PDB file of C-alpha atoms in Angstrom:
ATOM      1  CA  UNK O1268      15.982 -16.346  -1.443  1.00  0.00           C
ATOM      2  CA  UNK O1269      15.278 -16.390   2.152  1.00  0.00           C
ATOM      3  CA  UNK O1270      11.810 -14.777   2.213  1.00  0.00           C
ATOM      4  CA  UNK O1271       9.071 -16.511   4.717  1.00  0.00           C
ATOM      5  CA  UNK O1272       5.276 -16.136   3.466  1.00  0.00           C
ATOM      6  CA  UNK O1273       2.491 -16.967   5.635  1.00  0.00           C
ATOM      7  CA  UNK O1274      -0.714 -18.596   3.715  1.00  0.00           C
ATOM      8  CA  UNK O1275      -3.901 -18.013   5.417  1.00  0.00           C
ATOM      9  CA  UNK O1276      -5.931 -20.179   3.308  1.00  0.00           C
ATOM     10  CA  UNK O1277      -8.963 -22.112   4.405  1.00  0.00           C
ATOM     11  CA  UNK O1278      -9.258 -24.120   0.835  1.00  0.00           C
ATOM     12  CA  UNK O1279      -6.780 -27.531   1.247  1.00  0.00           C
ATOM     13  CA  UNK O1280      -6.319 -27.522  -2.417  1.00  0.00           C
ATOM     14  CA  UNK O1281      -5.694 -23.697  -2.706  1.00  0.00           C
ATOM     15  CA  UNK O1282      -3.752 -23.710   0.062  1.00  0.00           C
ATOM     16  CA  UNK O1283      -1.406 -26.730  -1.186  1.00  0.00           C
ATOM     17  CA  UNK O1284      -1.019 -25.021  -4.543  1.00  0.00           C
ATOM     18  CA  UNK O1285       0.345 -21.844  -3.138  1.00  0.00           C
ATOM     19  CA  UNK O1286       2.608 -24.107  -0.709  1.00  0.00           C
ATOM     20  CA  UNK O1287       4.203 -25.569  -3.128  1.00  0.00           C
ATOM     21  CA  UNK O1288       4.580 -23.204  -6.036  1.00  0.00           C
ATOM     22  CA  UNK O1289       5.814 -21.046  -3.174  1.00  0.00           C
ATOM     23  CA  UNK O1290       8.395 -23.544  -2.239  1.00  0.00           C
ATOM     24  CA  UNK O1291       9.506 -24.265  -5.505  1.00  0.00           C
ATOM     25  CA  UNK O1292      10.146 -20.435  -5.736  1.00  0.00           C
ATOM     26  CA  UNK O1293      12.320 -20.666  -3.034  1.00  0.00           C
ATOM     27  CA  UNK O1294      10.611 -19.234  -0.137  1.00  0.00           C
ATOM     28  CA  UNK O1295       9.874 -20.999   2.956  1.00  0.00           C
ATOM     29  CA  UNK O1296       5.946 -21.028   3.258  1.00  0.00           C
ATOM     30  CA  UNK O1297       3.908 -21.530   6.749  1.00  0.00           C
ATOM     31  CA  UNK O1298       0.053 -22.469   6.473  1.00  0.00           C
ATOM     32  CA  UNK O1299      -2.782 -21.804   8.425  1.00  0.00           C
ATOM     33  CA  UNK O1300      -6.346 -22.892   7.925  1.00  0.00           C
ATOM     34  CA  UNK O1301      -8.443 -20.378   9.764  1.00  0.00           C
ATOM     35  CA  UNK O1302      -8.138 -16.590  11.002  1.00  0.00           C
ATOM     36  CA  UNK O1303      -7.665 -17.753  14.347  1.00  0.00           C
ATOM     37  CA  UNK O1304      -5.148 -19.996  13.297  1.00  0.00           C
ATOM     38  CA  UNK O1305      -3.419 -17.179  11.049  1.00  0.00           C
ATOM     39  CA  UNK O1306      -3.523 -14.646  13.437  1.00  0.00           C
ATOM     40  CA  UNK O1307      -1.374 -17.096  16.042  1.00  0.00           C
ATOM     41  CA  UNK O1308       0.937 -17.734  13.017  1.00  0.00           C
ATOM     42  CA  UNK O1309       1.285 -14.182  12.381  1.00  0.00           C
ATOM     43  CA  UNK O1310       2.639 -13.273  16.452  1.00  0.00           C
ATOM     44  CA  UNK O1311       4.488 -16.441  16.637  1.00  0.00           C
ATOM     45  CA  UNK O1312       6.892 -15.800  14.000  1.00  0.00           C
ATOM     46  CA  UNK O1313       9.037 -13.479  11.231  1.00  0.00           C
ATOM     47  CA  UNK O1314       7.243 -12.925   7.955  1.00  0.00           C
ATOM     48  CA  UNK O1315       7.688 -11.342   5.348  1.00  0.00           C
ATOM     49  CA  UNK O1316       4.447 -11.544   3.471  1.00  0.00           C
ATOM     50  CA  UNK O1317       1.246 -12.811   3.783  1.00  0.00           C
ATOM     51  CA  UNK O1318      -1.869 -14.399   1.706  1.00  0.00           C
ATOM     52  CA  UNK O1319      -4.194 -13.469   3.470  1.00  0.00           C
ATOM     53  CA  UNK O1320      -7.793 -15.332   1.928  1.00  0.00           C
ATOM     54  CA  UNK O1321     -11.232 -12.979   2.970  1.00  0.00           C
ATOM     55  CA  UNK O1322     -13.605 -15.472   3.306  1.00  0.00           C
ATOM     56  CA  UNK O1323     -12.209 -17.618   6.425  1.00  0.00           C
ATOM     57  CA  UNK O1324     -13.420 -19.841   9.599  1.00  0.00           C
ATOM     58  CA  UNK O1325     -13.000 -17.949  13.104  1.00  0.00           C
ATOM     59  CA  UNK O1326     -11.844 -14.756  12.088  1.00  0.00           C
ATOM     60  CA  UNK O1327     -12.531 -13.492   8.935  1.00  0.00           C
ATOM     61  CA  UNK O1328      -9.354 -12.117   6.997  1.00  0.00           C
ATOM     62  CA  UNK O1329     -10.565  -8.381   7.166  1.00  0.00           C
ATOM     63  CA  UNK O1330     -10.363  -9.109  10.263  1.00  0.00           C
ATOM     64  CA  UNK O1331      -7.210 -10.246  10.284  1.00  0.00           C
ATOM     65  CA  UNK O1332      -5.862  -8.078   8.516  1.00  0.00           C
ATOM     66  CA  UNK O1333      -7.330  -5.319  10.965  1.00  0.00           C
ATOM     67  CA  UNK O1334      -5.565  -6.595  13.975  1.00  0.00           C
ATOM     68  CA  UNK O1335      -2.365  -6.991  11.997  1.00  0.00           C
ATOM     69  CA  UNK O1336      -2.528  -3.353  10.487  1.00  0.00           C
ATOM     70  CA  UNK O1337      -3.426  -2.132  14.142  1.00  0.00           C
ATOM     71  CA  UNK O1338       0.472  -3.336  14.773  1.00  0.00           C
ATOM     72  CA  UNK O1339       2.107  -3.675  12.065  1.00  0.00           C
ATOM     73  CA  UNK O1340       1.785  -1.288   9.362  1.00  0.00           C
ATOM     74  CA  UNK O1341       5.120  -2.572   6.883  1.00  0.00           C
ATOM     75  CA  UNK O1342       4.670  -6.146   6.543  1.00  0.00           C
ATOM     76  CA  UNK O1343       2.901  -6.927   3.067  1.00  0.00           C
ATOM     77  CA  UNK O1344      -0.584  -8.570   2.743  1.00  0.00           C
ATOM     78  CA  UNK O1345      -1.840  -9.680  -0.468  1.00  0.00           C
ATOM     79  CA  UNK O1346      -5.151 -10.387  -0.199  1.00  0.00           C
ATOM     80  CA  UNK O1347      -7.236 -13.501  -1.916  1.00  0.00           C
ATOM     81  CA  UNK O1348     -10.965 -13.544  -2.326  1.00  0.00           C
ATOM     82  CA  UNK O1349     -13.512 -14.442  -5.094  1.00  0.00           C
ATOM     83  CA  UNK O1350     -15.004 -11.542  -4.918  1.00  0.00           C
ATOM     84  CA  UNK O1351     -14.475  -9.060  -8.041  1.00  0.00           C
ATOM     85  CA  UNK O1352     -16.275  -5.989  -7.917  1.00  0.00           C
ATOM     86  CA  UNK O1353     -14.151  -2.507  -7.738  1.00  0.00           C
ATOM     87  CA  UNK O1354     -15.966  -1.724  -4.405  1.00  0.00           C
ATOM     88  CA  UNK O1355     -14.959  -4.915  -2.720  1.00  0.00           C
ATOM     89  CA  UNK O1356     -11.192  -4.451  -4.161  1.00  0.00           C
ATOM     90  CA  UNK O1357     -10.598  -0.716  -3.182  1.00  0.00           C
ATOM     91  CA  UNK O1358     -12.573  -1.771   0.426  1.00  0.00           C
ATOM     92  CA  UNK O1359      -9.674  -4.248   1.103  1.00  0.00           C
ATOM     93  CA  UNK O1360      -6.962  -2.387  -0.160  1.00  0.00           C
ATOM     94  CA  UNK O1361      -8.444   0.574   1.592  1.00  0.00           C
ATOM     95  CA  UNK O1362      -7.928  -1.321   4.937  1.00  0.00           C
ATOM     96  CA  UNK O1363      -4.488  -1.488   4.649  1.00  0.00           C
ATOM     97  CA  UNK O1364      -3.779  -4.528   1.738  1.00  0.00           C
ATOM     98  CA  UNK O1365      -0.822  -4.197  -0.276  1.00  0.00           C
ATOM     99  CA  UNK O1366      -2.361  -5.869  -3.465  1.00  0.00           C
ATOM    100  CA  UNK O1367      -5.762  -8.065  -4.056  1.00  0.00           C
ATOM    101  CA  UNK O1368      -5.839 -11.290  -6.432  1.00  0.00           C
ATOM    102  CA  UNK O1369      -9.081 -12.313  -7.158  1.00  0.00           C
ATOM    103  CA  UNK O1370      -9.756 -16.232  -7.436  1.00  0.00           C
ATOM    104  CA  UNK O1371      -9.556 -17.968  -9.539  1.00  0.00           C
ATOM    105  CA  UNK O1372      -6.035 -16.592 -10.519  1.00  0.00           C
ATOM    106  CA  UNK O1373      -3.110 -17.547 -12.723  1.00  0.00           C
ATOM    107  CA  UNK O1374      -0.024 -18.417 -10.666  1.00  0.00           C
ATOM    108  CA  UNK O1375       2.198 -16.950 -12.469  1.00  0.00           C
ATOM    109  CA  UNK O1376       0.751 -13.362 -11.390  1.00  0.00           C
ATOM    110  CA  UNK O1377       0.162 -14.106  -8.075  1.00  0.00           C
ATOM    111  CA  UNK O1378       3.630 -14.830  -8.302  1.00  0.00           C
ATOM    112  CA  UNK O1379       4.896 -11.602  -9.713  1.00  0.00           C
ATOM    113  CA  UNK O1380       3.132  -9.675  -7.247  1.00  0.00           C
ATOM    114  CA  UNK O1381       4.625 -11.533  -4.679  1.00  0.00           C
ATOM    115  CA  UNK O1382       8.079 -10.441  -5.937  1.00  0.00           C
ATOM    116  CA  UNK O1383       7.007  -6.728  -6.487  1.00  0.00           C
ATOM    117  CA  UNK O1384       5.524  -6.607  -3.000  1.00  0.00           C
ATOM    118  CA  UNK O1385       8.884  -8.127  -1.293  1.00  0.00           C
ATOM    119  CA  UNK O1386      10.870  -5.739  -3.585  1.00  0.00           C
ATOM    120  CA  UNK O1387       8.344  -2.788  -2.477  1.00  0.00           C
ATOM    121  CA  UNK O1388       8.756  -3.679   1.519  1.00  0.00           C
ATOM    122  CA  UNK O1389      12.946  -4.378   1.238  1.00  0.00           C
ATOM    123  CA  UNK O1390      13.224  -1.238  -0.474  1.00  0.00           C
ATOM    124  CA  UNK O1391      11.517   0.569   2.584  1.00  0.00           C
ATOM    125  CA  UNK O1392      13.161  -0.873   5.157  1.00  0.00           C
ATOM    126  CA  UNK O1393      16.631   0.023   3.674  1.00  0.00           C
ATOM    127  CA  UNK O1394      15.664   3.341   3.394  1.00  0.00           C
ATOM    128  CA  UNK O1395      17.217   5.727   5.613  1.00  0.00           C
ATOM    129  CA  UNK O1396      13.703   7.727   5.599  1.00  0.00           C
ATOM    130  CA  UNK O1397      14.919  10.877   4.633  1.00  0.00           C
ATOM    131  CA  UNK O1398      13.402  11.503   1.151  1.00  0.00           C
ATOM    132  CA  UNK O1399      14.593  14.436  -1.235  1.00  0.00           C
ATOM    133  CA  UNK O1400      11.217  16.487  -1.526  1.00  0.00           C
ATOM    134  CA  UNK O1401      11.371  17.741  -5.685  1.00  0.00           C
ATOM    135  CA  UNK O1402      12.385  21.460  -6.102  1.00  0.00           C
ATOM    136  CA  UNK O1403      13.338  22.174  -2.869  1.00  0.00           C
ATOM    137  CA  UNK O1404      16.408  24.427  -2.631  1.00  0.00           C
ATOM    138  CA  UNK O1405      15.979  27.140   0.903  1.00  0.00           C
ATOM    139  CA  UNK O1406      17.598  26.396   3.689  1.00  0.00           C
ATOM    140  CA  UNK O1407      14.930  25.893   5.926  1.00  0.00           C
ATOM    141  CA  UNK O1408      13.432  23.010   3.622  1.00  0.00           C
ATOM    142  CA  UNK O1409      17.044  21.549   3.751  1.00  0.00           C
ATOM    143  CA  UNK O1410      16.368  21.228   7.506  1.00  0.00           C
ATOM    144  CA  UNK O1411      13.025  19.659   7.009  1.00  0.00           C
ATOM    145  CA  UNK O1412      14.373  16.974   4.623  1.00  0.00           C
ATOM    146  CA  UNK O1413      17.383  16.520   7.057  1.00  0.00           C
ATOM    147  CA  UNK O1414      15.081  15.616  10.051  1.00  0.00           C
ATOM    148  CA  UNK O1415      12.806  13.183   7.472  1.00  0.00           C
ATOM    149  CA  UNK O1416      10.063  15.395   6.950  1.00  0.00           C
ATOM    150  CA  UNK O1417       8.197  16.884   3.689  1.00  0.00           C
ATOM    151  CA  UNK O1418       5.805  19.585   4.288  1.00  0.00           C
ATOM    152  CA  UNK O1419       3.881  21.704   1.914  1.00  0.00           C
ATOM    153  CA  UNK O1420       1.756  24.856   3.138  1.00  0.00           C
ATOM    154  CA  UNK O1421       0.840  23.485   6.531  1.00  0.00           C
ATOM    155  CA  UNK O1422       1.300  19.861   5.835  1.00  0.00           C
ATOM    156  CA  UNK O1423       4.081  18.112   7.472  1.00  0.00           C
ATOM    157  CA  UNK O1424       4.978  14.429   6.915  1.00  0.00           C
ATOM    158  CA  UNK O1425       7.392  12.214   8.040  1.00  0.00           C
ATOM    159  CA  UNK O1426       8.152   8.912   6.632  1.00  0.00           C
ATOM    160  CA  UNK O1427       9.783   7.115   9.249  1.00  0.00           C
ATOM    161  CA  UNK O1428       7.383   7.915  12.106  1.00  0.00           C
ATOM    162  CA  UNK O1429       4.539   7.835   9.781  1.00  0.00           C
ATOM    163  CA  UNK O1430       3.092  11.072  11.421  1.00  0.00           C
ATOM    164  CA  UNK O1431       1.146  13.441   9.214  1.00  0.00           C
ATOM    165  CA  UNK O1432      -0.712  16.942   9.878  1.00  0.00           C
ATOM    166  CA  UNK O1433      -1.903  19.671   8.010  1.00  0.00           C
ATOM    167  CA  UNK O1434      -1.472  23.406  10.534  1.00  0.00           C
ATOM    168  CA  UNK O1435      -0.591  21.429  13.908  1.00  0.00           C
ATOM    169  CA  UNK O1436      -3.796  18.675  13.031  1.00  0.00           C
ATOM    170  CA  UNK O1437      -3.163  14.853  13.076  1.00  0.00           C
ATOM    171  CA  UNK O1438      -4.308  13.673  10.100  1.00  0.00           C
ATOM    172  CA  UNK O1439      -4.643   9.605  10.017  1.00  0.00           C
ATOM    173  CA  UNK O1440      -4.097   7.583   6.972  1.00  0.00           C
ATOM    174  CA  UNK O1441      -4.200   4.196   5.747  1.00  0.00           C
ATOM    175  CA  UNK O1442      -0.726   2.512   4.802  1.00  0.00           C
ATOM    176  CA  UNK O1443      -1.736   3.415   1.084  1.00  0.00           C
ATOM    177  CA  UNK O1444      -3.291   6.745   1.163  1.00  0.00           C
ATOM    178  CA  UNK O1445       0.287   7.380   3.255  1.00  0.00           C
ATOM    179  CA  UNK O1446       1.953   5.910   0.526  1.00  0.00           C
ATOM    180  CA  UNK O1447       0.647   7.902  -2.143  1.00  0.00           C
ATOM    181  CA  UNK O1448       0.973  11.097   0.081  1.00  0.00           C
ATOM    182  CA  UNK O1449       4.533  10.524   0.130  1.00  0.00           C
ATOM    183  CA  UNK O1450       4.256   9.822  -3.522  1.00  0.00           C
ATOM    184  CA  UNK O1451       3.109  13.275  -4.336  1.00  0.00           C
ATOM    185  CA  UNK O1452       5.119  15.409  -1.643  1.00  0.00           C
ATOM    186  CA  UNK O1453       8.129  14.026  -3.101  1.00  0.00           C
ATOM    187  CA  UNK O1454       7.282  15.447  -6.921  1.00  0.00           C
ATOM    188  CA  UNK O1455       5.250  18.816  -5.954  1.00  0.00           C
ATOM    189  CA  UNK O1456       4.409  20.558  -8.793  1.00  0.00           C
ATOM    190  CA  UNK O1457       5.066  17.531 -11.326  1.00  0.00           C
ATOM    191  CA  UNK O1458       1.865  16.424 -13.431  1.00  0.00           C
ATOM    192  CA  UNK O1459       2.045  13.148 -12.478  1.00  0.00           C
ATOM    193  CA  UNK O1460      -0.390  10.359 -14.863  1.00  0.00           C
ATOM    194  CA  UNK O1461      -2.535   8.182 -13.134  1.00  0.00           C
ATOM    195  CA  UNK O1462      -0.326   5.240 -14.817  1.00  0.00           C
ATOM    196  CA  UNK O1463       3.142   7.225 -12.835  1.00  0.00           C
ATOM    197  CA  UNK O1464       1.025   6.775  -9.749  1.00  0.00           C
ATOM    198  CA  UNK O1465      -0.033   3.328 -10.226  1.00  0.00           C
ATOM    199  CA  UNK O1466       3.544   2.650 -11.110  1.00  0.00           C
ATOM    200  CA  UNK O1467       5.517   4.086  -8.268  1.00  0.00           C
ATOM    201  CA  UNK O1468       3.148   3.440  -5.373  1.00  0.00           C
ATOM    202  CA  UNK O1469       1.240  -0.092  -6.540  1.00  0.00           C
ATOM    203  CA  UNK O1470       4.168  -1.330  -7.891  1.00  0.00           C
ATOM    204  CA  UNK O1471       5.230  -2.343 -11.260  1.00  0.00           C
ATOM    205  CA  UNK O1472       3.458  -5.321 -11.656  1.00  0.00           C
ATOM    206  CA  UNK O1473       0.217  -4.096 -10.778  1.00  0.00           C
ATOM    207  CA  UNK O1474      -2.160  -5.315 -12.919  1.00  0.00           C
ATOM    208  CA  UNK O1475      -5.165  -3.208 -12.114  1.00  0.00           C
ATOM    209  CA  UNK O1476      -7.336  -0.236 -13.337  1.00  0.00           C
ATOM    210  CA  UNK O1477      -5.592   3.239 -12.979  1.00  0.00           C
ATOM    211  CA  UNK O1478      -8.791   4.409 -12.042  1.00  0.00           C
ATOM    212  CA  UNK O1479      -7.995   2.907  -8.355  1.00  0.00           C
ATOM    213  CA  UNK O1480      -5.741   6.139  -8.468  1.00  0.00           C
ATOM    214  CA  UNK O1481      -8.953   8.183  -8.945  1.00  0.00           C
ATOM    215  CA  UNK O1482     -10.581   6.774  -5.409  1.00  0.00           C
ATOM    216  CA  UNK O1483      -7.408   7.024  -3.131  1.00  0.00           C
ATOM    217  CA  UNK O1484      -6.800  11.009  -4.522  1.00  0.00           C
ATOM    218  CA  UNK O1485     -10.228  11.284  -3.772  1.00  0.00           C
ATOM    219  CA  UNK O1486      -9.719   9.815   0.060  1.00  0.00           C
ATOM    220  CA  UNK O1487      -6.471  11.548   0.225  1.00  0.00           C
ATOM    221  CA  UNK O1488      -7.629  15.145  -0.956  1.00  0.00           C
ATOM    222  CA  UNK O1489     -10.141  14.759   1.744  1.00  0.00           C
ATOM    223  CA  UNK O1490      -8.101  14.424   4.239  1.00  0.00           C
ATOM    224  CA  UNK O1491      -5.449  16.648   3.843  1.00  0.00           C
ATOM    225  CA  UNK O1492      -7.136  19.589   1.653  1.00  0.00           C
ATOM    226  CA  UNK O1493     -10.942  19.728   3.100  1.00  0.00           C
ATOM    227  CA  UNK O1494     -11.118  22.590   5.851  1.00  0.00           C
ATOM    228  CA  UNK O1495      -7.759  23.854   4.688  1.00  0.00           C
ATOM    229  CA  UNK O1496      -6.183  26.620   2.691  1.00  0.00           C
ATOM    230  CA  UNK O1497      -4.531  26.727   0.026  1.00  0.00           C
ATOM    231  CA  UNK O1498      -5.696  23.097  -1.872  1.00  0.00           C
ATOM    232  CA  UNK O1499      -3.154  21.484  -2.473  1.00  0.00           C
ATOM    233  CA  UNK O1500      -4.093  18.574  -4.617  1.00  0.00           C
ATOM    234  CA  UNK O1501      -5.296  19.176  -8.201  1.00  0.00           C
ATOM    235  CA  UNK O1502      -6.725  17.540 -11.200  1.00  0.00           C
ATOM    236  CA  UNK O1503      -5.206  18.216 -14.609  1.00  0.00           C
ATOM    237  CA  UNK O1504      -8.211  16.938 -16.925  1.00  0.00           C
ATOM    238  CA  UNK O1505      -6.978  14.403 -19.347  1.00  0.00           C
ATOM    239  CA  UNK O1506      -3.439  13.847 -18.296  1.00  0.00           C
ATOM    240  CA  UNK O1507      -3.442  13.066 -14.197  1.00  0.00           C
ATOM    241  CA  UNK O1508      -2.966  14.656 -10.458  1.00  0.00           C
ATOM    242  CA  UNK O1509      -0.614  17.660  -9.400  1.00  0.00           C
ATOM    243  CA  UNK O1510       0.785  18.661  -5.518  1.00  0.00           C
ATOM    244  CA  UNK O1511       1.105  22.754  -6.032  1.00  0.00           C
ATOM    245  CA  UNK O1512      -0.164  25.740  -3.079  1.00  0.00           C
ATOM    246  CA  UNK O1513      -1.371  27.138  -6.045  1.00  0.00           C
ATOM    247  CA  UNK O1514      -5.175  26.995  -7.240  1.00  0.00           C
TER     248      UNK O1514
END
């Protein structure tokens, strides 16, 4: 295990933990104190993932993680805070986090979501980026798929480039409202449950409340279905979310 994780950890003793638990993992760890400090880590070297702490000297880790995301929209950030309330947690993940441990935390799970985050990212970057869209048998979707795009009714996206639109519109979206886009082109007109969601596009090990699915469908369905016809995404009461043209 070659992985290199950046700490960005203003707490010594915190900091030290994660070093060393990191270490004895088998990853090789770098450490930096403050945003400011973090943020020079970050350009000066290869990482894989980073701990990314909220509350930090110089630059605080949102905003950090801002000025990473504004570059770099692959490498995971798991972010650390003491804060616990759903708002703060879907705020930072909403900002382009891949996870969010909230102190004080058992190693052992901030460990396992390191490993399903590296598992998450290395699985995306040997993708070729052309996904098999679900029930798609014409000719013309064959082409679509070919070039790495899904599309349904208007809406066009392309995993590789990362572009989305809905009738010749760009349509911007964070790294996890893309992800779960994805997640439902690829099964259109499956009735997917909020724990198939959680599964497949927070990872396995998340240990979270489904109803974080609930918030992002409502962010995504805004953005892609608002001011456009057919809607596309729709609730089935009591079991999950489906991607259909039809009402």
């Amino acid at each position: 295990m070659n992985e290199a994780v950046l700490v960005i950890e203003d707490e010594p003793k915190i900091a030290r933990l994660l070093e060393l638990e990191l270490q004895y993992e088998g990853y090789q760890v770098g450490k930096a104190g403050s945003g400011t400090e973090g943020l020079e880590m970050y350009h000066g070297g290869q990482w894989d993932l980073i701990l990314l702490d909220i509350m930090l000297p110089g630059l605080s880790g949102i905003e950090v993680l801002r000025r990473i995301r504004a570059k770099d929209a692959m490498v995971p950030i798991l972010m650390l805070t003491a804060k616990d309330s759903v708002e703060d947690k879907v705020s930072g993940l909403d900002l382009g986090a891949n996870d969010y441990i909230t102190k004080p935390f058992r190693i052992e799970e901030l460990l396992a979501r390191v490993r399903a985050a590296l598992r998450l990212s290395a699985a995306a970057a040997s993708s070729s980026g052309v996904i098999r869209p679900a029930n798609q048998d014409s000719a013309s979707q064959m082409t679509e798929e070919e070039t790495g795009w899904l599309t349904a009714a208007g809406l066009r996206l392309n995993e590789g480039t990362r572009e989305v639109s809905r009738d010749g519109i760009p349509i911007e979206l964070t790294p996890r409202e893309f992800d779960l886009l994805v997640y439902l082109l690829q099964n259109q007109r499956q009735v997917l449950s909020r724990d198939q969601i959680v599964q497949a596009v927070w990872g396995y090990d998340y240990y979270g409340d489904t109803n974080v699915v609930d918030v992002y469908i409502r962010y995504v369905r805004k953005k892609v279905d608002n001011g456009f016809t057919p809607p596309l995404i729709h609730t089935v009461r009591g079991v999950g979310y489906v991607m259909k043209e039809q009402s």
